PDB file of C-alpha atoms in Angstrom:
ATOM      1  CA  ILE A 443       2.128  14.704  10.154  1.00 74.00           C
ATOM      2  CA  THR A 444       5.256  13.399  11.808  1.00 91.00           C
ATOM      3  CA  ALA A 445       6.834  10.086  10.920  1.00 92.00           C
ATOM      4  CA  ARG A 446       6.130   8.831  14.436  1.00 93.00           C
ATOM      5  CA  LYS A 447       2.451   9.769  14.230  1.00 94.00           C
ATOM      6  CA  ARG A 448       2.136   8.131  10.785  1.00 90.00           C
ATOM      7  CA  GLU A 449       3.745   4.972  12.156  1.00 93.00           C
ATOM      8  CA  GLU A 450       1.271   4.911  15.067  1.00 94.00           C
ATOM      9  CA  GLU A 451      -1.675   5.372  12.703  1.00 92.00           C
ATOM     10  CA  ASP A 452      -0.387   2.631  10.405  1.00 92.00           C
ATOM     11  CA  GLN A 453       0.007   0.264  13.364  1.00 95.00           C
ATOM     12  CA  LYS A 454      -3.575   0.950  14.511  1.00 94.00           C
ATOM     13  CA  PHE A 455      -4.763   0.318  10.968  1.00 93.00           C
ATOM     14  CA  LEU A 456      -2.950  -3.020  10.757  1.00 94.00           C
ATOM     15  CA  LEU A 457      -4.364  -4.106  14.108  1.00 95.00           C
ATOM     16  CA  LYS A 458      -7.859  -3.176  12.932  1.00 92.00           C
ATOM     17  CA  ILE A 459      -7.384  -5.198   9.728  1.00 93.00           C
ATOM     18  CA  ALA A 460      -6.172  -8.199  11.743  1.00 94.00           C
ATOM     19  CA  GLU A 461      -9.228  -7.968  14.015  1.00 93.00           C
ATOM     20  CA  THR A 462     -11.498  -7.646  10.990  1.00 89.00           C
ATOM     21  CA  ALA A 463      -9.971 -10.766   9.447  1.00 89.00           C
ATOM     22  CA  ARG A 464     -10.396 -12.688  12.680  1.00 93.00           C
ATOM     23  CA  ARG A 465     -14.090 -11.780  12.973  1.00 93.00           C
ATOM     24  CA  ALA A 466     -15.106 -12.211   9.339  1.00 93.00           C
ATOM     25  CA  GLU A 467     -17.556 -15.037   8.813  1.00 94.00           C
ATOM     26  CA  SER A 468     -17.109 -15.250   5.048  1.00 94.00           C
ATOM     27  CA  THR A 469     -14.689 -14.258   2.322  1.00 91.00           C
ATOM     28  CA  ALA A 470     -17.172 -11.693   0.998  1.00 91.00           C
ATOM     29  CA  GLU A 471     -17.509 -10.110   4.447  1.00 92.00           C
ATOM     30  CA  LEU A 472     -13.726  -9.981   4.819  1.00 93.00           C
ATOM     31  CA  ILE A 473     -13.182  -8.367   1.415  1.00 93.00           C
ATOM     32  CA  ALA A 474     -15.906  -5.772   2.044  1.00 92.00           C
ATOM     33  CA  ALA A 475     -14.510  -4.874   5.472  1.00 91.00           C
ATOM     34  CA  VAL A 476     -10.900  -4.629   4.289  1.00 92.00           C
ATOM     35  CA  THR A 477     -11.935  -2.547   1.268  1.00 93.00           C
ATOM     36  CA  ARG A 478     -13.796  -0.143   3.570  1.00 92.00           C
ATOM     37  CA  GLU A 479     -10.960   0.131   6.095  1.00 91.00           C
ATOM     38  CA  VAL A 480      -8.304   0.658   3.423  1.00 93.00           C
ATOM     39  CA  GLY A 481     -10.417   3.430   1.880  1.00 93.00           C
ATOM     40  CA  ARG A 482     -10.883   5.125   5.239  1.00 91.00           C
ATOM     41  CA  HIS A 483      -7.221   4.781   6.203  1.00 91.00           C
ATOM     42  CA  LEU A 484      -6.043   6.285   2.935  1.00 92.00           C
ATOM     43  CA  GLY A 485      -8.689   9.011   3.048  1.00 91.00           C
ATOM     44  CA  VAL A 486      -9.960   8.272  -0.452  1.00 94.00           C
ATOM     45  CA  SER A 487     -13.498   8.708  -1.735  1.00 94.00           C
ATOM     46  CA  ARG A 488     -13.601   5.244  -3.299  1.00 94.00           C
ATOM     47  CA  SER A 489     -11.726   1.960  -2.964  1.00 94.00           C
ATOM     48  CA  LEU A 490     -12.217  -1.510  -4.386  1.00 93.00           C
ATOM     49  CA  PHE A 491     -10.754  -4.984  -4.427  1.00 92.00           C
ATOM     50  CA  MET A 492     -10.153  -6.747  -7.718  1.00 93.00           C
ATOM     51  CA  GLU A 493      -9.033 -10.301  -8.406  1.00 92.00           C
ATOM     52  CA  ILE A 494      -7.172 -10.777 -11.676  1.00 95.00           C
ATOM     53  CA  ASP A 495      -6.779 -14.188 -13.320  1.00 93.00           C
ATOM     54  CA  LEU A 496      -3.923 -13.723 -15.758  1.00 91.00           C
ATOM     55  CA  ASP A 497      -4.157 -17.263 -17.111  1.00 90.00           C
ATOM     56  CA  GLY A 498      -7.909 -17.022 -17.665  1.00 87.00           C
ATOM     57  CA  ASP A 499      -7.692 -13.424 -18.900  1.00 89.00           C
ATOM     58  CA  ALA A 500     -10.464 -12.374 -16.520  1.00 93.00           C
ATOM     59  CA  ALA A 501     -11.056  -9.980 -13.635  1.00 94.00           C
ATOM     60  CA  LEU A 502     -13.560  -9.966 -10.792  1.00 91.00           C
ATOM     61  CA  VAL A 503     -14.379  -6.635  -9.152  1.00 91.00           C
ATOM     62  CA  HIS A 504     -15.839  -6.996  -5.674  1.00 90.00           C
ATOM     63  CA  PRO A 505     -18.345  -4.470  -4.250  1.00 86.00           C
ATOM     64  CA  ASP A 506     -16.561  -1.188  -3.619  1.00 90.00           C
ATOM     65  CA  PHE A 507     -16.489   1.378  -0.831  1.00 92.00           C
ATOM     66  CA  TYR A 508     -17.675   4.975  -1.254  1.00 91.00           C
ATOM     67  CA  ALA A 509     -16.924   7.610   1.371  1.00 90.00           C
ATOM     68  CA  GLU A 510     -20.032   9.323   2.697  1.00 84.00           C
ATOM     69  CA  ASN A 511     -18.729  12.859   2.097  1.00 67.00           C
TER      70      ASN A 511
END
């Protein structure tokens, strides 16, 4: 893949994420949609979003995305 093509794909991805953020009706919906789109963009079989509270020594793992392959 050429650098120009990669740049175009990355730009489309960022625009899709921005649109997803604009349309999300809740934080949970936003996190799920971004997790899914990041997984698809990177071509991975699984992706997830995790919040880490360093002061509270805790982590929260949000529902993850699995590719359908």
